[in-house]
Amino acid sequence: MADTAPLSLCDREPHVPADRLVAEMVPPPRFDSVRFDTYIPDPNQPSQTEAVRVLANFAAGLSGAHAVGGGNRGFLGFGKFGKAKAAKAPAGPRGVYLDGGYGVGKTHLLASLWHATPAEPSLKAFGTFVELTNLVGALGFQKTVQTLSGHRLLCIDEFELDDPGDTVLVSTLLGKLVDAGVALAATSNTLPGKLGEGRFAAADFLREIQGLAARFHPLRIDGEDYRHRGLPEAPAPFADEEVTKAAYATEGASLDDFPSLLAHLAKVHPSRYGALTDGLKVVCLTDVQPVPDQSTALRLVVLADRLYDREVPVLASGLPFDRLFSEEMLNGGYRKKYFRAISRLTALARDAKGLVEGA
């Protein structure tokens, strides 16, 4: 047994200073060691192999000096067959957009691009769309422009096309950064109502970022969710007693009942969900129930992303994770987010299975 009682997420109300938000704009722990050569393309999906080639060329093209004031050094154009070549501003894309369904490895490739770009970590940034908007909120728009304009590359994961206000804000920010010579790379979610698995995503993304469309080279990545490719089904939920016993037996575990955790998330800004999980080795949840409403569901999606990024296993009792969201939610505009959350929580539940067996 562990020497102390489990921690509780519901007892945590972290404060995250602005300088931490900037310092943490690097690939999260799950993607700290990924590289292009650790990406395993599906042999039945040639677009995955092509994506690695094009992105490696893109990274290699960023080896020149920072192109302050919209100069053209360090950026790539793409020829007829996607071959990298020197670009003359303002022709040639200064960014790439990875278009595809959930679980095809877009984040792996985006993080690999960050790692492959020949620049000091302080000269390249990686974060989700939510983290970027949180940075603007913490620093202010002009300070954010000043902070990021000296970077060689900005990678934005999960660009939120379903929030028009934030999309315009970030589109304006990206315009300023492109003018300062920053190269861009992004993945995104689909707009509400656009239910094709990525089929409409590229067009939606390019339209939503308005005047920046010509600066992006859309790169389609087909495939199935790799998290479940050839893997066994997710483990069934455990009994409350089993989860509680494992929590007390595991150093660095948290233990909360699911309804209380959902209520607590409403009191903590999503920008702090990463800090909410600081130091945790496993999250233990009892009485998992269907999520009651869309606002709560979207907060849970952010928490699932932060847990997945940080490789924190999730041990749970109650309903299985594929029953968290109602049919209405799974058929609605945020469908893609909910399926991503189910996919990631399922992977984390698989990671936690051995904790009960060893308790």
Coordinates of C-alpha atoms in Angstrom, one line a residue:
M1 CA 0.0 0.0 0.0
A2 CA 1.1 3.6 -0.6
D3 CA 2.1 5.5 2.5
T4 CA -0.4 8.3 1.9
A5 CA -4.0 8.6 0.7
P6 CA -4.5 9.3 -3.0
L7 CA -4.5 12.9 -4.3
S8 CA -7.6 14.5 -5.5
L9 CA -8.0 16.6 -8.7
C10 CA -11.0 18.2 -7.0
D11 CA -8.7 19.7 -4.4
R12 CA -6.5 21.4 -6.9
E13 CA -7.0 24.9 -8.2
P14 CA -3.7 25.7 -10.0
H15 CA -2.4 29.1 -10.9
V16 CA -0.4 29.2 -14.1
P17 CA 1.8 32.3 -14.6
A18 CA 2.2 33.7 -18.2
D19 CA 5.9 32.8 -18.3
R20 CA 5.1 29.2 -17.8
L21 CA 2.6 29.3 -20.7
V22 CA 5.5 30.5 -22.9
A23 CA 8.0 28.0 -21.6
E24 CA 5.7 25.1 -22.1
M25 CA 5.1 25.8 -25.8
V26 CA 7.1 22.6 -26.7
P27 CA 5.8 19.2 -27.7
P28 CA 4.2 17.5 -24.6
P29 CA 5.9 14.5 -23.0
R30 CA 4.1 11.9 -25.1
F31 CA 5.6 13.5 -28.2
D32 CA 9.0 14.5 -26.8
S33 CA 10.8 11.6 -28.4
V34 CA 8.9 11.2 -31.6
R35 CA 10.7 11.8 -34.9
F36 CA 9.8 11.2 -38.6
D37 CA 11.6 7.9 -38.5
T38 CA 9.5 6.7 -35.5
Y39 CA 6.3 7.4 -37.4
I40 CA 5.0 4.0 -38.8
P41 CA 3.0 4.7 -42.0
D42 CA 0.2 2.3 -42.8
P43 CA 1.3 0.5 -45.9
N44 CA -2.2 0.7 -47.3
Q45 CA -2.2 4.5 -47.0
P46 CA 0.5 6.0 -49.3
S47 CA -0.5 9.6 -48.2
Q48 CA 1.2 8.8 -44.8
T49 CA 4.5 8.1 -46.4
E50 CA 4.2 11.1 -48.6
A51 CA 3.4 13.3 -45.6
V52 CA 6.7 12.3 -43.9
R53 CA 8.6 13.2 -47.1
V54 CA 7.0 16.6 -47.6
L55 CA 7.3 17.6 -44.0
A56 CA 11.0 16.5 -43.8
N57 CA 11.7 18.7 -46.8
F58 CA 9.8 21.5 -45.1
A59 CA 11.9 21.3 -42.0
A60 CA 15.1 21.2 -44.0
G61 CA 14.0 24.4 -45.8
L62 CA 13.8 26.2 -42.4
S63 CA 17.6 26.0 -41.9
G64 CA 18.2 29.5 -43.2
A65 CA 18.3 32.7 -41.2
H66 CA 15.1 34.0 -39.8
A67 CA 13.2 35.9 -42.4
V68 CA 12.4 39.1 -40.5
G69 CA 10.0 41.5 -42.2
G70 CA 8.6 38.9 -44.6
G71 CA 11.8 37.9 -46.3
N72 CA 12.0 34.6 -48.1
R73 CA 14.9 32.8 -46.5
G74 CA 14.0 29.7 -44.6
F75 CA 10.7 29.0 -46.3
L76 CA 9.6 26.5 -48.8
G77 CA 7.5 26.5 -51.9
F78 CA 6.0 23.2 -53.2
G79 CA 6.4 22.2 -56.8
K80 CA 4.0 20.3 -58.9
F81 CA 4.8 17.0 -57.1
G82 CA 5.3 18.5 -53.6
K83 CA 9.1 18.7 -53.9
A84 CA 10.6 21.4 -51.7
K85 CA 12.2 24.3 -53.4
A86 CA 13.3 27.8 -52.5
A87 CA 10.5 30.3 -52.5
K88 CA 10.4 34.0 -53.4
A89 CA 8.1 36.0 -51.1
P90 CA 5.2 36.2 -51.3
A91 CA 4.8 33.2 -53.6
G92 CA 5.2 29.7 -52.1
P93 CA 3.5 28.6 -48.9
R94 CA 5.0 29.5 -45.6
G95 CA 3.0 26.9 -43.8
V96 CA 1.6 23.4 -44.0
Y97 CA -1.8 22.2 -42.9
L98 CA -2.2 18.5 -42.0
D99 CA -5.6 17.4 -43.0
G100 CA -7.0 14.1 -41.8
G101 CA -9.2 12.2 -39.4
Y102 CA -8.4 11.5 -35.7
G103 CA -5.8 8.9 -34.9
V104 CA -3.8 9.1 -38.2
G105 CA -0.8 10.5 -36.5
K106 CA -1.1 14.3 -37.3
T107 CA 0.2 15.3 -33.9
H108 CA 3.1 12.9 -34.2
L109 CA 4.0 14.4 -37.5
L110 CA 3.6 18.0 -36.3
A111 CA 5.9 17.3 -33.3
S112 CA 8.4 15.6 -35.6
L113 CA 8.4 18.7 -37.7
W114 CA 9.2 20.8 -34.6
H115 CA 12.0 18.4 -33.6
A116 CA 13.5 18.3 -37.1
T117 CA 13.5 22.1 -37.6
P118 CA 17.1 23.2 -37.1
A119 CA 16.7 25.9 -34.5
E120 CA 17.1 26.3 -30.8
P121 CA 13.9 25.3 -28.8
S122 CA 13.5 28.9 -27.8
L123 CA 13.2 29.8 -31.5
K124 CA 10.3 27.4 -32.2
A125 CA 6.9 26.9 -30.5
F126 CA 4.4 24.1 -30.3
G127 CA 1.0 24.3 -28.7
T128 CA -2.7 23.5 -29.2
F129 CA -5.0 26.2 -30.5
V130 CA -6.5 26.5 -26.9
E131 CA -3.0 27.0 -25.5
L132 CA -2.3 29.7 -28.1
T133 CA -5.5 31.6 -27.3
N134 CA -4.7 31.3 -23.6
L135 CA -1.3 32.8 -24.2
V136 CA -2.9 35.8 -25.9
G137 CA -5.2 36.1 -22.9
A138 CA -2.3 36.0 -20.5
L139 CA 0.1 38.3 -22.4
G140 CA -2.2 40.5 -24.5
F141 CA -2.2 40.5 -28.3
Q142 CA 0.8 42.8 -28.9
K143 CA 3.0 41.1 -26.4
T144 CA 2.2 37.7 -27.9
V145 CA 3.2 39.0 -31.3
Q146 CA 6.5 40.4 -29.9
T147 CA 7.1 37.1 -28.0
L148 CA 6.6 34.8 -31.0
S149 CA 7.7 37.0 -33.9
G150 CA 11.4 36.1 -33.4
H151 CA 10.6 32.4 -33.8
R152 CA 11.5 30.3 -36.8
L153 CA 8.4 28.0 -36.6
L154 CA 5.1 27.9 -34.8
C155 CA 3.2 24.6 -34.7
I156 CA -0.5 24.7 -33.8
D157 CA -2.3 21.4 -33.0
E158 CA -6.0 21.1 -33.1
F159 CA -6.9 24.4 -34.7
E160 CA -10.4 25.2 -33.4
L161 CA -12.5 26.0 -36.4
D162 CA -15.7 25.9 -34.3
D163 CA -15.0 29.1 -32.4
P164 CA -15.4 32.0 -34.8
G165 CA -14.2 34.7 -32.4
D166 CA -11.0 32.9 -31.4
T167 CA -10.4 31.8 -35.0
V168 CA -10.4 35.5 -36.2
L169 CA -8.2 36.4 -33.3
V170 CA -5.6 33.7 -34.1
S171 CA -5.9 34.3 -37.9
T172 CA -5.0 38.0 -37.2
L173 CA -2.1 36.8 -35.0
L174 CA -0.8 34.4 -37.6
G175 CA -0.9 37.2 -40.2
K176 CA 1.4 39.3 -38.0
L177 CA 3.7 36.4 -37.4
V178 CA 3.9 35.5 -41.1
D179 CA 4.8 39.1 -41.9
A180 CA 7.6 38.8 -39.3
G181 CA 8.9 35.8 -41.1
V182 CA 7.6 32.9 -38.9
A183 CA 6.9 29.6 -40.6
L184 CA 3.6 27.9 -39.6
A185 CA 2.3 24.4 -39.4
A186 CA -1.2 23.3 -38.2
T187 CA -3.7 20.5 -37.8
S188 CA -7.3 21.2 -37.2
N189 CA -10.8 20.0 -36.2
T190 CA -13.7 20.3 -38.6
L191 CA -16.4 23.0 -38.4
P192 CA -19.8 22.2 -36.8
G193 CA -21.9 20.4 -39.3
K194 CA -19.0 19.3 -41.4
L195 CA -19.1 15.6 -40.7
G196 CA -16.9 14.2 -43.5
E197 CA -13.8 12.8 -41.8
G198 CA -11.5 15.5 -43.0
R199 CA -13.0 15.7 -46.5
F200 CA -14.0 19.3 -46.0
A201 CA -11.4 20.2 -43.3
A202 CA -8.8 21.7 -45.6
A203 CA -11.2 24.0 -47.4
D204 CA -12.8 25.1 -44.1
F205 CA -9.4 25.7 -42.5
L206 CA -8.1 27.8 -45.4
R207 CA -11.3 29.9 -45.6
E208 CA -11.4 30.5 -41.8
I209 CA -7.8 31.8 -41.7
Q210 CA -8.9 34.3 -44.4
G211 CA -6.0 36.1 -46.0
L212 CA -3.5 33.5 -44.9
A213 CA -4.9 30.8 -47.2
A214 CA -2.2 31.2 -49.8
R215 CA 0.5 30.8 -47.2
F216 CA -0.5 27.1 -46.5
H217 CA 0.1 23.9 -48.4
P218 CA -2.7 21.5 -47.4
L219 CA -1.3 18.0 -46.9
R220 CA -3.9 15.2 -46.8
I221 CA -3.2 12.2 -44.5
D222 CA -5.6 9.2 -44.9
G223 CA -5.9 6.2 -42.5
E224 CA -7.6 4.7 -39.6
D225 CA -7.1 5.5 -35.9
Y226 CA -3.6 4.0 -35.1
R227 CA -4.4 3.8 -31.4
H228 CA -6.7 0.9 -32.2
R229 CA -4.9 -0.5 -35.2
G230 CA -4.2 -4.2 -34.4
L231 CA -4.8 -3.7 -30.6
P232 CA -7.2 -5.5 -28.4
E233 CA -10.5 -3.9 -27.3
A234 CA -10.4 -1.4 -24.4
P235 CA -10.7 -3.1 -21.0
A236 CA -14.1 -3.1 -19.4
P237 CA -14.5 -0.7 -16.4
F238 CA -13.5 -2.1 -13.0
A239 CA -15.5 -2.1 -9.8
D240 CA -15.4 0.9 -7.5
E241 CA -13.6 -1.2 -4.9
E242 CA -10.9 -2.3 -7.4
V243 CA -10.3 1.3 -8.5
T244 CA -10.1 2.6 -4.9
K245 CA -7.7 -0.2 -3.9
A246 CA -5.4 0.5 -6.9
A247 CA -5.4 4.2 -6.1
Y248 CA -4.3 3.6 -2.5
A249 CA -1.7 1.1 -3.7
T250 CA -0.1 3.4 -6.3
E251 CA 2.2 6.3 -5.4
G252 CA 1.2 9.5 -7.2
A253 CA -2.4 8.4 -7.9
S254 CA -5.4 10.6 -7.7
L255 CA -8.9 9.4 -6.8
D256 CA -12.1 11.2 -7.6
D257 CA -15.7 10.3 -8.3
F258 CA -16.5 11.3 -11.9
P259 CA -19.5 13.6 -11.3
S260 CA -17.5 15.6 -8.8
L261 CA -14.6 16.0 -11.2
L262 CA -16.9 17.2 -13.9
A263 CA -18.3 19.8 -11.5
H264 CA -14.8 20.9 -10.5
L265 CA -13.6 21.3 -14.1
A266 CA -16.2 24.1 -14.5
K267 CA -14.3 26.1 -11.8
V268 CA -10.9 25.7 -13.4
H269 CA -10.0 27.5 -16.7
P270 CA -9.0 24.9 -19.4
S271 CA -5.6 26.6 -19.7
R272 CA -4.9 25.1 -16.3
Y273 CA -5.9 21.5 -17.0
G274 CA -2.3 20.6 -17.7
A275 CA -1.2 22.0 -14.4
L276 CA -4.1 20.2 -12.8
T277 CA -2.4 16.9 -13.6
D278 CA 1.1 17.9 -12.4
G279 CA 2.9 15.1 -10.7
L280 CA 0.2 12.5 -11.3
K281 CA 1.2 8.9 -12.2
V282 CA -2.4 7.7 -12.7
V283 CA -5.9 9.2 -12.5
C284 CA -8.5 6.9 -10.8
L285 CA -12.2 7.7 -11.4
T286 CA -15.2 6.0 -9.8
D287 CA -18.8 6.1 -11.0
V288 CA -18.2 7.2 -14.6
Q289 CA -21.5 8.4 -16.0
P290 CA -22.7 9.9 -19.3
V291 CA -21.7 13.5 -19.6
P292 CA -24.8 15.7 -18.9
D293 CA -24.3 18.6 -21.4
Q294 CA -22.2 19.9 -24.2
S295 CA -20.2 22.5 -22.1
T296 CA -19.2 19.8 -19.7
A297 CA -18.3 17.5 -22.5
L298 CA -16.0 20.0 -24.2
R299 CA -14.2 20.6 -20.9
L300 CA -13.7 16.8 -20.5
V301 CA -12.3 16.7 -24.1
V302 CA -9.6 19.2 -23.0
L303 CA -8.8 17.2 -19.9
A304 CA -8.5 14.0 -22.0
D305 CA -6.1 15.7 -24.3
R306 CA -3.9 16.9 -21.5
L307 CA -3.9 13.5 -19.8
Y308 CA -3.0 11.8 -23.2
D309 CA -0.3 14.3 -23.9
R310 CA 1.3 13.6 -20.5
E311 CA 0.8 9.8 -20.7
V312 CA -1.2 9.6 -17.5
P313 CA -3.2 6.3 -17.4
V314 CA -6.8 6.5 -16.4
L315 CA -8.4 3.7 -14.3
A316 CA -12.2 3.9 -14.1
S317 CA -15.3 2.2 -12.8
G318 CA -18.8 2.8 -14.1
L319 CA -19.7 3.1 -17.8
P320 CA -17.1 2.4 -20.5
F321 CA -15.6 5.5 -22.2
D322 CA -17.4 4.8 -25.5
R323 CA -20.7 5.6 -23.7
L324 CA -19.6 9.0 -22.2
F325 CA -21.3 11.1 -24.9
S326 CA -24.9 10.9 -26.1
E327 CA -25.9 10.0 -29.6
E328 CA -26.9 13.6 -30.2
M329 CA -23.4 14.8 -29.2
L330 CA -21.7 12.1 -31.4
N331 CA -23.8 13.2 -34.4
G332 CA -23.4 16.9 -33.8
G333 CA -20.9 19.6 -34.7
Y334 CA -18.3 18.6 -32.1
R335 CA -18.4 15.0 -33.2
K336 CA -14.7 14.8 -34.1
K337 CA -13.6 16.1 -30.7
Y338 CA -15.7 13.5 -28.9
F339 CA -14.4 10.6 -30.9
R340 CA -10.9 11.8 -30.3
A341 CA -11.6 11.9 -26.6
I342 CA -13.0 8.4 -26.6
S343 CA -10.0 7.2 -28.6
R344 CA -7.5 8.8 -26.2
L345 CA -9.3 7.8 -23.0
T346 CA -9.6 4.2 -24.3
A347 CA -5.8 4.2 -24.9
L348 CA -5.2 5.5 -21.4
A349 CA -7.6 2.9 -19.9
R350 CA -5.6 0.2 -21.6
D351 CA -2.4 1.7 -20.1
A352 CA -3.9 1.5 -16.6
K353 CA -5.2 -2.1 -16.8
G354 CA -2.1 -3.6 -15.1
L355 CA -2.6 -1.4 -12.0
V356 CA -5.6 -3.4 -10.9
E357 CA -4.0 -6.7 -11.8
G358 CA -0.9 -5.7 -9.7
A359 CA -2.8 -4.2 -6.8

